[in-house]
Coordinates of C-alpha atoms in Angstrom, one line a residue:
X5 CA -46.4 51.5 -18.8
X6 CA -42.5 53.2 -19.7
X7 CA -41.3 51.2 -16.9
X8 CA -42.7 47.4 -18.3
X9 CA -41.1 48.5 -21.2
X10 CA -37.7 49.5 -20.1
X11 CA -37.6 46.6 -18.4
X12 CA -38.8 44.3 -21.2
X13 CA -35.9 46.2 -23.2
X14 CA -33.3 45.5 -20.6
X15 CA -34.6 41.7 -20.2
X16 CA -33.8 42.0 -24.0
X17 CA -30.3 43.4 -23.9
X18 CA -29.9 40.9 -21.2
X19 CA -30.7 37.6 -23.7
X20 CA -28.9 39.4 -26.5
X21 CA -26.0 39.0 -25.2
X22 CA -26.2 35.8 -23.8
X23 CA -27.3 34.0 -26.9
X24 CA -26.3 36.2 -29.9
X25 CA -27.2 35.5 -33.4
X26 CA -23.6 34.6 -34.3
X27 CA -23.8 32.1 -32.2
X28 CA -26.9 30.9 -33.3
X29 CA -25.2 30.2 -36.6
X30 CA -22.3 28.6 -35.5
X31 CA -24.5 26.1 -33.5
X32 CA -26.8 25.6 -36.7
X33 CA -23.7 24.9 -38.3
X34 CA -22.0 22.7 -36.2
X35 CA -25.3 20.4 -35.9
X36 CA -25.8 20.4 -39.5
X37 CA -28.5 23.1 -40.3
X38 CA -27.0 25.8 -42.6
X39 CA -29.8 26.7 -44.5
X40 CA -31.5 30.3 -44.2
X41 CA -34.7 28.4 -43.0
X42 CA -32.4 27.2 -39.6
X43 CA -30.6 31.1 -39.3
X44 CA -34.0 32.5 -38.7
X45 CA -33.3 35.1 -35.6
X46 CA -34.9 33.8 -32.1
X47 CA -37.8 34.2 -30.7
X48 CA -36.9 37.0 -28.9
X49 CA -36.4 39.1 -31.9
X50 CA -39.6 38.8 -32.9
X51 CA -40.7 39.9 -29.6
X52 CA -38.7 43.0 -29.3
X53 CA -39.6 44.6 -32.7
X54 CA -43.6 44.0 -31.8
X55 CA -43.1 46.6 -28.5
X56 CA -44.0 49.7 -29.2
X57 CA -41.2 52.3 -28.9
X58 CA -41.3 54.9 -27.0
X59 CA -40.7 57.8 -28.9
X60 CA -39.0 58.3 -32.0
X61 CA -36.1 58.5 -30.9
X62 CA -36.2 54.4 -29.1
X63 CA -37.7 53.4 -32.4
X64 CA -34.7 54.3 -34.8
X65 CA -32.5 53.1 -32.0
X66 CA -34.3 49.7 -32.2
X67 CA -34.6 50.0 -36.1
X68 CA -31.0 50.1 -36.5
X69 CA -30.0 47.3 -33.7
X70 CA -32.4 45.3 -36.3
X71 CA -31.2 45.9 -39.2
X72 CA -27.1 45.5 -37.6
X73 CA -28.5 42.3 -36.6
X74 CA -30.0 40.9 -39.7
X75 CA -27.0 42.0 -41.7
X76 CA -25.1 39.7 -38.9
X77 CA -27.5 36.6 -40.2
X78 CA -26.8 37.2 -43.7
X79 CA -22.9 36.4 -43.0
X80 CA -22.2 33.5 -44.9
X81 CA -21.8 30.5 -43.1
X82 CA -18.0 29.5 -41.0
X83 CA -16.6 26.0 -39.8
X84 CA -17.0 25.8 -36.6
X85 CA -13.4 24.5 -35.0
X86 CA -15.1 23.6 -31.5
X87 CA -18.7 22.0 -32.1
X88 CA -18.5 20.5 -28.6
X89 CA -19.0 24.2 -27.2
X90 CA -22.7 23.9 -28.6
X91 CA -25.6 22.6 -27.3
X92 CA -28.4 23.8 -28.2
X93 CA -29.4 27.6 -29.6
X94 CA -31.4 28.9 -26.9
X95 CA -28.6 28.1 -24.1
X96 CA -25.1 29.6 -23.5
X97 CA -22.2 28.4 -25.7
X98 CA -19.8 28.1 -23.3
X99 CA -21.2 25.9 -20.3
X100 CA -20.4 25.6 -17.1
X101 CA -19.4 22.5 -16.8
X102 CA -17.3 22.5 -19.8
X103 CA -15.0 24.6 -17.1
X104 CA -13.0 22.6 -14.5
X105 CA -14.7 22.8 -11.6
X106 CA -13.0 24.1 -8.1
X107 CA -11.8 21.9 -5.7
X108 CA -14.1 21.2 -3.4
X109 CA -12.6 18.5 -1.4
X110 CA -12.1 19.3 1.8
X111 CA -8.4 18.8 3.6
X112 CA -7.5 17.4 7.2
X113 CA -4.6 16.9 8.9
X114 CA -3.2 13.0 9.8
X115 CA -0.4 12.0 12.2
X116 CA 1.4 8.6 10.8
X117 CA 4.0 7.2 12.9
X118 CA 7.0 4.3 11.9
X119 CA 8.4 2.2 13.7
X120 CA 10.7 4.1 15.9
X121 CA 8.0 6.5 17.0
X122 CA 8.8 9.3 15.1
X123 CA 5.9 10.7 13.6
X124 CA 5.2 13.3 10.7
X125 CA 1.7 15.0 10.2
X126 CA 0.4 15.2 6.6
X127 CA -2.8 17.7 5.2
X128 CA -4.6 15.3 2.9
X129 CA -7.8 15.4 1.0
X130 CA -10.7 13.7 2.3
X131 CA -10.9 11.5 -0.8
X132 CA -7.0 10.4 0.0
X133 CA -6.2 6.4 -0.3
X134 CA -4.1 4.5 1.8
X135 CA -1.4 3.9 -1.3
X136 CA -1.8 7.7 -1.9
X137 CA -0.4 8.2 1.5
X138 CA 2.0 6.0 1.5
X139 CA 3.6 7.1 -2.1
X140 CA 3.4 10.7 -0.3
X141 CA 5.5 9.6 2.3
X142 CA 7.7 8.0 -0.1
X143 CA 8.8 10.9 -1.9
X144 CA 9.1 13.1 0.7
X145 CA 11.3 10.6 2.8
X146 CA 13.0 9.7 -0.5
X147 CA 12.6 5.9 -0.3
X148 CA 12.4 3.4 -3.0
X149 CA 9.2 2.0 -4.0
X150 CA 9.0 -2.0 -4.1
X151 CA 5.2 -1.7 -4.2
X152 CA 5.9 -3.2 -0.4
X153 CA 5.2 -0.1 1.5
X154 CA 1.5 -0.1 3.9
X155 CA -0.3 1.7 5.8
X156 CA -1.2 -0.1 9.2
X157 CA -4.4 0.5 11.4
X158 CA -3.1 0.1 15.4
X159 CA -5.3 0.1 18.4
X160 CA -3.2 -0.4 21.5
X161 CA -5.9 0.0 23.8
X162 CA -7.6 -3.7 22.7
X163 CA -3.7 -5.7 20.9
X164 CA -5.4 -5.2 17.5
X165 CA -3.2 -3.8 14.0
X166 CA -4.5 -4.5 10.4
X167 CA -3.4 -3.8 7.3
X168 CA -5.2 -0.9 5.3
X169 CA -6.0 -2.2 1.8
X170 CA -4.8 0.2 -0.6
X171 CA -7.9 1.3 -2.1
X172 CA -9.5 2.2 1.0
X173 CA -10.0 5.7 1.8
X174 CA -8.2 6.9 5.0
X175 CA -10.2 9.3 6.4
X176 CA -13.3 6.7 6.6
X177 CA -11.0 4.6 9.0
X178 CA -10.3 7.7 10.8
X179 CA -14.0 8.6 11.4
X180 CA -14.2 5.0 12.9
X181 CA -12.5 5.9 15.7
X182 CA -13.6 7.0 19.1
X183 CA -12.7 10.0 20.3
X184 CA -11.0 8.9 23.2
X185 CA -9.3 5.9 22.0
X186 CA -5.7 6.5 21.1
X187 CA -5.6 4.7 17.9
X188 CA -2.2 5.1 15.5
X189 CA -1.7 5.0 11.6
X190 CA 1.6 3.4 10.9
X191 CA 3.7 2.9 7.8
X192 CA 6.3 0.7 7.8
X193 CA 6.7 -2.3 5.0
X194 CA 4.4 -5.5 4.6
X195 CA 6.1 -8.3 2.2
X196 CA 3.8 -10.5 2.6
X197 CA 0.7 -7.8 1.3
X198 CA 0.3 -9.5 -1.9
X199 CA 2.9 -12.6 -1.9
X200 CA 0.0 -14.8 -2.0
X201 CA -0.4 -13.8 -5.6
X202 CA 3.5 -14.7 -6.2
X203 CA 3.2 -18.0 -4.2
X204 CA 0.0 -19.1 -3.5
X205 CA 1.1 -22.5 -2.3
X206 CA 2.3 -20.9 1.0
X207 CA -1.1 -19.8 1.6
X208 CA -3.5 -22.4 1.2
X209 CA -2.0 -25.6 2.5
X210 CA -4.1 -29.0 1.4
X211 CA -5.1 -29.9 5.0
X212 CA -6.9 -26.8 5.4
X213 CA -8.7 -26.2 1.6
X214 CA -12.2 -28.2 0.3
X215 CA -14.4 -27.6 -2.2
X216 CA -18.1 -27.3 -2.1
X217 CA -18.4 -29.3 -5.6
X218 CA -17.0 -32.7 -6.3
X219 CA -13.7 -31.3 -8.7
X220 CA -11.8 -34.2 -10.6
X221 CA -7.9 -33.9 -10.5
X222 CA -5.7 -32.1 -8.1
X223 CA -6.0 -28.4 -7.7
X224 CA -3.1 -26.0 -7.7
X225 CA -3.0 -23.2 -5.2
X226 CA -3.0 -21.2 -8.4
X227 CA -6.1 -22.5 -9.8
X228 CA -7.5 -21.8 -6.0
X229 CA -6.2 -18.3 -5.9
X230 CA -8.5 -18.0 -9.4
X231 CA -11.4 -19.6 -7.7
X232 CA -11.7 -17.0 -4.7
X233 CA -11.5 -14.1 -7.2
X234 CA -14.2 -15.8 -9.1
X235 CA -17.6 -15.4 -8.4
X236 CA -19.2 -19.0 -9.6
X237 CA -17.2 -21.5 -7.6
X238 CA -15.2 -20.8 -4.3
X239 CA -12.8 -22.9 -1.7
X240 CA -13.4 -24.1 1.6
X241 CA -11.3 -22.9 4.6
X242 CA -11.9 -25.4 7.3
X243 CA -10.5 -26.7 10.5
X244 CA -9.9 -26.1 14.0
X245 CA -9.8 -22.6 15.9
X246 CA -10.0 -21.1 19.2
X247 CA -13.1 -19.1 20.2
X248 CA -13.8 -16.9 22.7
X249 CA -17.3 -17.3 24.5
X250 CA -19.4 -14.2 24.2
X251 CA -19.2 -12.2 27.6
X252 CA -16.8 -14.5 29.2
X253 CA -12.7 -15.4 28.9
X254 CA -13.0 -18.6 28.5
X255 CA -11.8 -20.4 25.0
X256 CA -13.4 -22.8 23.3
X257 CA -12.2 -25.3 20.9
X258 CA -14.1 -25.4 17.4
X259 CA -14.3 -26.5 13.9
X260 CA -15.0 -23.4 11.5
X261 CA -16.1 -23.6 7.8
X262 CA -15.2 -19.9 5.7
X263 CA -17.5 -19.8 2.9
X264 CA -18.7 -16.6 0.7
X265 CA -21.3 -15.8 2.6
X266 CA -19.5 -15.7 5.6
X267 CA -17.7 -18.1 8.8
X268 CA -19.9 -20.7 10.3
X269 CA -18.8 -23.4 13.1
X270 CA -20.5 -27.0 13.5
X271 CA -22.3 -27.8 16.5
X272 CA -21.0 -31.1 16.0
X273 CA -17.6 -32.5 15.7
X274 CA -16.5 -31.9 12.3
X275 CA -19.9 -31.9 10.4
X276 CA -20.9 -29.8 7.8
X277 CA -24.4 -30.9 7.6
X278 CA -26.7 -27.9 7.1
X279 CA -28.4 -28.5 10.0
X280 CA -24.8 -28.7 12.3
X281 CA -23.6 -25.4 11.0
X282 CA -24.5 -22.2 12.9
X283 CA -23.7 -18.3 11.8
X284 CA -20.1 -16.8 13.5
X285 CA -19.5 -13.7 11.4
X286 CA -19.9 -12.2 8.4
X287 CA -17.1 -10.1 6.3
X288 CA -19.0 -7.3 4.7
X289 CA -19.2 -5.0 7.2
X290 CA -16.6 -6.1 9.3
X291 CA -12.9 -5.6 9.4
X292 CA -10.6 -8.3 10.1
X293 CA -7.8 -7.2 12.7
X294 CA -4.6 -9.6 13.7
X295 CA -3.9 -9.8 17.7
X296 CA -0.5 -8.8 18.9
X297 CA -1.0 -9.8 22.6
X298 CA -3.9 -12.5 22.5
X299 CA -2.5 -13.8 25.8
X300 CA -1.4 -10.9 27.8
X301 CA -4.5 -9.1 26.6
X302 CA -7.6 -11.6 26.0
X303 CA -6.3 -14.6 27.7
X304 CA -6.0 -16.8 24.4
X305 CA -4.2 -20.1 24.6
X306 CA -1.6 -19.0 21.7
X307 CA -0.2 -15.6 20.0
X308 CA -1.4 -16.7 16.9
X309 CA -5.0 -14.6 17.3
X310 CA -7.3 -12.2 15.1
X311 CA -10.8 -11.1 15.2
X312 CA -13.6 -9.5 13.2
X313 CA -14.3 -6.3 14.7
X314 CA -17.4 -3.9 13.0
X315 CA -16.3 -1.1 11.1
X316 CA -18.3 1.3 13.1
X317 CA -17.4 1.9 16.5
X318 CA -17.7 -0.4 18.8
X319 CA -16.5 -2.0 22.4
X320 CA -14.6 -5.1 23.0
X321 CA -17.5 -6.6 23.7
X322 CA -18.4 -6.1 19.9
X323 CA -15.3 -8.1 18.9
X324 CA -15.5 -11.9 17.8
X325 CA -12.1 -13.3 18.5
X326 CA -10.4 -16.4 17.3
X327 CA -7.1 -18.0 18.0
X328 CA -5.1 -20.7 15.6
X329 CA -2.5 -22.8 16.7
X330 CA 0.5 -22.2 14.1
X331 CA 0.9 -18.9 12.6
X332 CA 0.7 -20.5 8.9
X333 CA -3.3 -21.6 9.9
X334 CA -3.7 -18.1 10.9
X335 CA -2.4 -16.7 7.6
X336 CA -4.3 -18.9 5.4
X337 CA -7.5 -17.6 7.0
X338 CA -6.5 -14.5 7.4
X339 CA -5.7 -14.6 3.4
X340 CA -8.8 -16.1 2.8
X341 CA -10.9 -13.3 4.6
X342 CA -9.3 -10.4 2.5
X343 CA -9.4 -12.1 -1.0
X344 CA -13.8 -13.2 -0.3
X345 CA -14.1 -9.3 1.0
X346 CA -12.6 -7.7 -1.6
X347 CA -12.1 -10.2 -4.3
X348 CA -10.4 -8.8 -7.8
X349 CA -10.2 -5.6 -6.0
X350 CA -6.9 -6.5 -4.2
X351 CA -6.0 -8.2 -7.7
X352 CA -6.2 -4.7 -9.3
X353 CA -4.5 -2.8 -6.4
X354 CA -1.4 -5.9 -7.1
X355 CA -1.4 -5.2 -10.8
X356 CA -1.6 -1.8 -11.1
X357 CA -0.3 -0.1 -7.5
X358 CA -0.6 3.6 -8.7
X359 CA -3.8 3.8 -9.4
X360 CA -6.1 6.1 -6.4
X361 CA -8.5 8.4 -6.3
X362 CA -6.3 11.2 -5.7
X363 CA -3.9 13.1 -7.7
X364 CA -0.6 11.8 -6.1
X365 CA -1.1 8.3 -7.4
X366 CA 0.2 8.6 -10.8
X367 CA 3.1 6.6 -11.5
X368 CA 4.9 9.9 -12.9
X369 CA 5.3 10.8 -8.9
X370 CA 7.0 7.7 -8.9
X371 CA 10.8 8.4 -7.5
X372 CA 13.2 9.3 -10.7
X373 CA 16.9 9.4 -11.4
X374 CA 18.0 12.7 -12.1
X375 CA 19.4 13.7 -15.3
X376 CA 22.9 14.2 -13.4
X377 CA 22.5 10.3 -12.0
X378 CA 21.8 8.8 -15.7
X379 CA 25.0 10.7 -17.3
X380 CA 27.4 9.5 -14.3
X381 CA 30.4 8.3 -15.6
X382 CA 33.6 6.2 -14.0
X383 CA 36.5 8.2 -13.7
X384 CA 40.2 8.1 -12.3
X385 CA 42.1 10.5 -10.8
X386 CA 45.0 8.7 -9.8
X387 CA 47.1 10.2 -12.2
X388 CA 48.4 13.8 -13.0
X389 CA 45.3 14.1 -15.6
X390 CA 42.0 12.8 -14.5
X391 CA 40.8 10.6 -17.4
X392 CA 37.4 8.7 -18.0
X393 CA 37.0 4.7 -17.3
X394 CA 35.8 3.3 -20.4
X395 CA 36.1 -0.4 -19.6
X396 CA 33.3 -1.6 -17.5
X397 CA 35.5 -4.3 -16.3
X398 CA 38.4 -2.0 -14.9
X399 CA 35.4 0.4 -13.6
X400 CA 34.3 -2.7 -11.8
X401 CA 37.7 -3.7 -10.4
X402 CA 38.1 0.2 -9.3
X403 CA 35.0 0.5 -7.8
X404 CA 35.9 -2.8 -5.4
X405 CA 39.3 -1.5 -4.2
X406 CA 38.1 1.8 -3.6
X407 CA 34.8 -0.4 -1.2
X408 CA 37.8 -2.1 0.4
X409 CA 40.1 1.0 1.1
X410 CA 36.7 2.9 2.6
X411 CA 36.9 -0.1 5.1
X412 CA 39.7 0.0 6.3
X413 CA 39.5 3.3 6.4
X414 CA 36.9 3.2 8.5
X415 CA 38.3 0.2 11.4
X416 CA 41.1 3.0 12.1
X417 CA 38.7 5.7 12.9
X418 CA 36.9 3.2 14.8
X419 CA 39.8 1.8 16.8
X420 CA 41.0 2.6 20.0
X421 CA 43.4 5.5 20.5
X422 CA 46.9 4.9 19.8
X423 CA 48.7 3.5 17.3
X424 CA 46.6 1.1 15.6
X425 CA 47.5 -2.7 15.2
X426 CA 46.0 -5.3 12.9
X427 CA 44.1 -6.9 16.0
X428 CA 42.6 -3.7 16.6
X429 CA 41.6 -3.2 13.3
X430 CA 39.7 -6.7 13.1
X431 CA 38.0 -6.3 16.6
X432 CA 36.8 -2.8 15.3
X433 CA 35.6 -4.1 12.2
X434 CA 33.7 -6.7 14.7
X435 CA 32.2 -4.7 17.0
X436 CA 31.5 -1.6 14.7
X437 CA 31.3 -1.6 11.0
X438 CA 27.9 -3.1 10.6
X439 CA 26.1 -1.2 13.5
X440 CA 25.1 1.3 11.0
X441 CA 23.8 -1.3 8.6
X442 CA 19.9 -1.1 8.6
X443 CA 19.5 -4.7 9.0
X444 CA 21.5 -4.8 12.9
X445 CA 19.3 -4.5 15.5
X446 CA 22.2 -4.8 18.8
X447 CA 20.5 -6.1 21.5
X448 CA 16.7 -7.4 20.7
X449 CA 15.5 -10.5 22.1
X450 CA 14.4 -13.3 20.4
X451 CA 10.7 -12.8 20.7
X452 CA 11.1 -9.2 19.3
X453 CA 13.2 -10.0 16.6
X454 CA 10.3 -12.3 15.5
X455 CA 7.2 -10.2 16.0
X456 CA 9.6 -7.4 13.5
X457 CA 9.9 -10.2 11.0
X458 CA 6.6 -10.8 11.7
X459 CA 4.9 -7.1 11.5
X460 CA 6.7 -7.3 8.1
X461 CA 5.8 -9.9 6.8
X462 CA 6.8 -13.7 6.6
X463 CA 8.0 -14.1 3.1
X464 CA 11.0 -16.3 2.1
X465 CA 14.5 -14.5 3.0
X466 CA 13.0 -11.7 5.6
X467 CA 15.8 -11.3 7.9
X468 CA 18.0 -9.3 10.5
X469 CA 21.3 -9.6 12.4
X470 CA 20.7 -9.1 16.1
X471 CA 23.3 -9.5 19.0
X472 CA 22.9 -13.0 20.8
X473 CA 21.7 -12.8 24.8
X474 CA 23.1 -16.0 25.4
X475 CA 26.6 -15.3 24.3
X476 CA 28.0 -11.6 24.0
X477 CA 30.6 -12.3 21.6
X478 CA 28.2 -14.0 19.1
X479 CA 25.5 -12.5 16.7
X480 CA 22.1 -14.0 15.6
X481 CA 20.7 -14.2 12.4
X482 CA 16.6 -14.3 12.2
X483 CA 15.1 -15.2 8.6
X484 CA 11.3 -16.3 7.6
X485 CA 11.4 -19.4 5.6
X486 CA 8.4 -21.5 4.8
X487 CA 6.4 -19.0 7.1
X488 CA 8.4 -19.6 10.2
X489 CA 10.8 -17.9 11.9
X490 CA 14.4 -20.0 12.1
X491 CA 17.4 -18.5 14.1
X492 CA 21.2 -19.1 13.0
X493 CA 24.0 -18.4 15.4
X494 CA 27.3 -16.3 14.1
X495 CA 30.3 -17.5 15.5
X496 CA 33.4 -15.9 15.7
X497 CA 36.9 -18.3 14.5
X498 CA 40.2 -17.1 15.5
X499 CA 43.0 -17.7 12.7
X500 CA 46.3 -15.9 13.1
X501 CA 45.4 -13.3 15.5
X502 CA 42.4 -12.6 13.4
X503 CA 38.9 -12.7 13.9
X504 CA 36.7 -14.2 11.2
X505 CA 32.5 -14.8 11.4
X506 CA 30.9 -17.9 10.1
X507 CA 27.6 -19.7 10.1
X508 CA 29.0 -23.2 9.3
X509 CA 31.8 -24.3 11.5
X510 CA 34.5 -22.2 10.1
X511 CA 34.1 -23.8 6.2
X512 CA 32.8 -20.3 4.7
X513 CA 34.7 -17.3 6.9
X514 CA 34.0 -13.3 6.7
X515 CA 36.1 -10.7 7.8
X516 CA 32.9 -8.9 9.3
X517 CA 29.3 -9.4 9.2
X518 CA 29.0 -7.0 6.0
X519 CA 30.7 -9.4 3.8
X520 CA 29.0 -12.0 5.2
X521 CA 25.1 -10.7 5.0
X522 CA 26.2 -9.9 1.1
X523 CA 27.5 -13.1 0.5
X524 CA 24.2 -14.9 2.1
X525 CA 22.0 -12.6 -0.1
X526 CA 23.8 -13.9 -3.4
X527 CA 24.1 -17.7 -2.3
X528 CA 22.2 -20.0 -0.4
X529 CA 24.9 -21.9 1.0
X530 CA 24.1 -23.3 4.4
X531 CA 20.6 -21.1 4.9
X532 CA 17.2 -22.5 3.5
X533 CA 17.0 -19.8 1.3
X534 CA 18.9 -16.2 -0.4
X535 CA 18.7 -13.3 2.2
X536 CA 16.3 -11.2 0.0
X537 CA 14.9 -8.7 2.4
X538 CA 15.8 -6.6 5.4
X539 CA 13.8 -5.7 8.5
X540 CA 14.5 -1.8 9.3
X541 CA 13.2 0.6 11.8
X542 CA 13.0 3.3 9.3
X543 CA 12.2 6.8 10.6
X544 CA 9.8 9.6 9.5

């Protein structure tokens, strides 16, 4: 019987001081009940004085602990300055979850790779996103962010590289893969991610768009852009692609309708009668992947391939592969596939690219000037006293002639050895100063000079500078325009015993191919449009 009631005592001590009577009060308090009626002790009070102490001793032990803890309840009553730390009387004040709790994702170790092959292993979270990644690289590598940097999905065992949106979390692409397959995660830059919210009217060409409801007026590839992110009405992608036959490598030429609920193809001609159209694919659990050697690898009749492949894993024999015949029908389906799978999703990820899941998406991570690079200041120290350039124009003016003297500077460490003549300094300027520019890529054929611009996306003013293969003294520059690749031949002009470079007969002359790459970025001139970006090999 002593030991029930030692450990009915303990039990006791135990819910004292878990829920004391001053915190009974501040909770009446705090909820509105500050009357004597609501201070009334708890239960458990009650229960303690009815057990019989004991011995004498116990019971004036008990007696006091009463009496201490009524003259506790007769405090008057306090504000309470956190009422969100109570929730009810009879439960703990502080909860546990009102603590953060520990971090229990998990971490794992990813291998990207760029271009060059370099490569550069990251520990992420499981919960990482692609755009978390790729802003993780970006500080480290100390790039700038132009919201154009991706993540890339490459399997070289089947020709097949996507795009990872994003939102989507990397290590779920990871556990796609098989074990022996020898899949790659690349970052490198995609223009063209979201240009078809910037200019929709590349995208969606009229020959290619219907509409399942009689509209009146013309639609703008704007208003269709708004159509696919809405759920009520949606376009039609139609028109002719290549299919491969299931099991064999033959192609076959059909006429494919994209709606919401997936790609269909008519069994007749071009009919869309209900009863014409049979089920291809559908998008929802299925990635869409872009071929980079249809012909070499699958036999297709063009380069211009892609294919829906499941998300889990799966064999080539799993894989539904198309072909189109121009690269711009293959982006407009493309296009079309990402914006019914994902809808205002990609929308959100184009409007607000910092938001992820995990921590290293804020936009405070964001790559800053330093305080030292916003208080920079022109200066001269030409003279005997240095003295600060106040006049932006003269800072300017500086700033040029200083760029000019580095040049030349630079075609006498590049020129042969010896004295030095101005014809040496012009064929060093020539054949060196822009091989360290990141848009030269030396020798590069034609075909890979257009799968780079390609891989990075054909957006107006993608270029490089690449040295010609038919003629070893000229230089080739490759630029996307109107999503095609167009190639303009540099040619060198002899005047004086100097060597200029020119892209339109000698009426527009540059000293080297720097001046003339900076000139083409600021006018049109004879191009189609402004050099606006660069494709580099950047490395990890």
């Amino acid at each position: 019987m002593t030991t029930s009631l030692q450990d009915g005592q303990s039990a006791a001590g135990r819910a004292a001081a878990q829920d004391s009577p001053l915190a009974t009060q501040v909770c009446g308090v705090a909820q509105g009940r500050g009357d004597a009626r609501d201070l009334a002790p708890a239960p458990w009070l009650h229960a303690r004085a009815l057990l019989p102490p004991p011995d004498g001793t116990r019971g004036c032990a008990a007696d006091r602990r009463k009496k201490k803890d009524l003259d506790v309840l007769e405090m008057p009553s306090i504000p309470n300055p956190f009422p969100e730390l109570c929730c009810s009387p009879f439960t703990s004040v502080l909860s546990a979850g009102l603590f953060p709790k520990a971090n229990s994702r998990k971490k794992q170790v990813i291998k990207v790779y760029s271009e060059d092959e370099t490569s550069r292993a990251l520990e992420v979270p499981s919960d990482i996103t692609a755009r978390d990644v790729c802003q993780l690289l970006i500080l480290k590598n100390h790039y700038i962010d132009d919201h154009s940097w991706t993540l890339f999905e490459h399997l070289p065992h089947i020709g097949l590289e996507r795009t990872i949106e994003d939102h989507e979390l990397v290590i779920e692409v990871l556990s796609n893969w098989g074990m022996e397959e020898e899949n790659k995660l690349y970052f490198r830059k995609n223009y063209a991610k979201y240009e078809f919210f910037k200019n929709p009217m590349y995208f969606f060409p009229e020959h290619m768009v219907s509409f399942a409801t009689e509209i009146n007026g013309e639609i703008s590839p704007t208003q269709i852009l708004q159509m696919f992110l809405s759920s009520s009405t949606y376009p039609e992608i139609h028109g002719f692609l290549h299919a491969k036959e299931q099991g064999k490598k033959s192609w076959k030429k059909i006429y494919f309708l994209l709606r919401r609920s997936g790609l269909y193809f008519s069994t007749k001609g071009t009919s869309k009668e209900p009863r014409r159209l049979q089920f291809f694919s559908e998008f929802g659990n299925s990635d869409i992947y872009v071929s980079l050697a249809g012909k070499k690898k699958h036999g297709a009749p063009t380069n211009y391939g892609f294919c829906f492949k499941p998300n889990k894993a799966g064999g080539p024999r799993d894989l539904k592969m198309l072909c189109a015949e121009e690269e711009q029908s293959r982006t407009c389906w493309v296009t079309a596939i990402r914006l019914l799978k994902y809808g205002m999703q990609l929308y959100q990820n184009y409007m607000h690219p910092y938001q992820g899941r995990s921590g290293c998406s804020s936009q405070s991570v964001s790559p800053m000037r330093s305080i030292s690079e916003n208080s920079l200041v022109a200066m001269d120290f030409s003279g005997q006293k240095s003295r600060v350039i106040e006049n932006p124009t003269e800072a300017l003016s500086v700033a040029v002639e200083e760029g000019l003297a580095w040049r030349k500077k630079g075609c006498l460490r590049l020129g042969t050895h010896g004295s030095p003549t101005a014809s040496s300094q012009s064929s060093a300027t020539n054949m060196a100063i822009h091989r360290s520019q990141p848009w030269f890529h030396h020798k590069i054929s034609r075909e890979e000079a257009q799968r780079l611009i390609i891989q990075q996306g054909l957006v107006d003013g993608v270029f490089l500078v690449r040295d010609s293969q038919s003629n070893p003294k000229t230089f080739v520059l490759s630029m996307s325009h109107g999503q095609k690749i167009k190639h303009f031949q540099i040619i060198p002009v002899e005047d004086d015993g100097e060597t200029f470079h020119t892209l339109d007969d000698g009426h527009t002359r540059f000293t080297d191919l720097i001046q003339l790459v900076e000139f083409y970025q600021l006018n049109k001139g004879v191009l189609p449009c402004k050099l606006k970006h660069y494709c580099a090999r950047i490395a990890l």
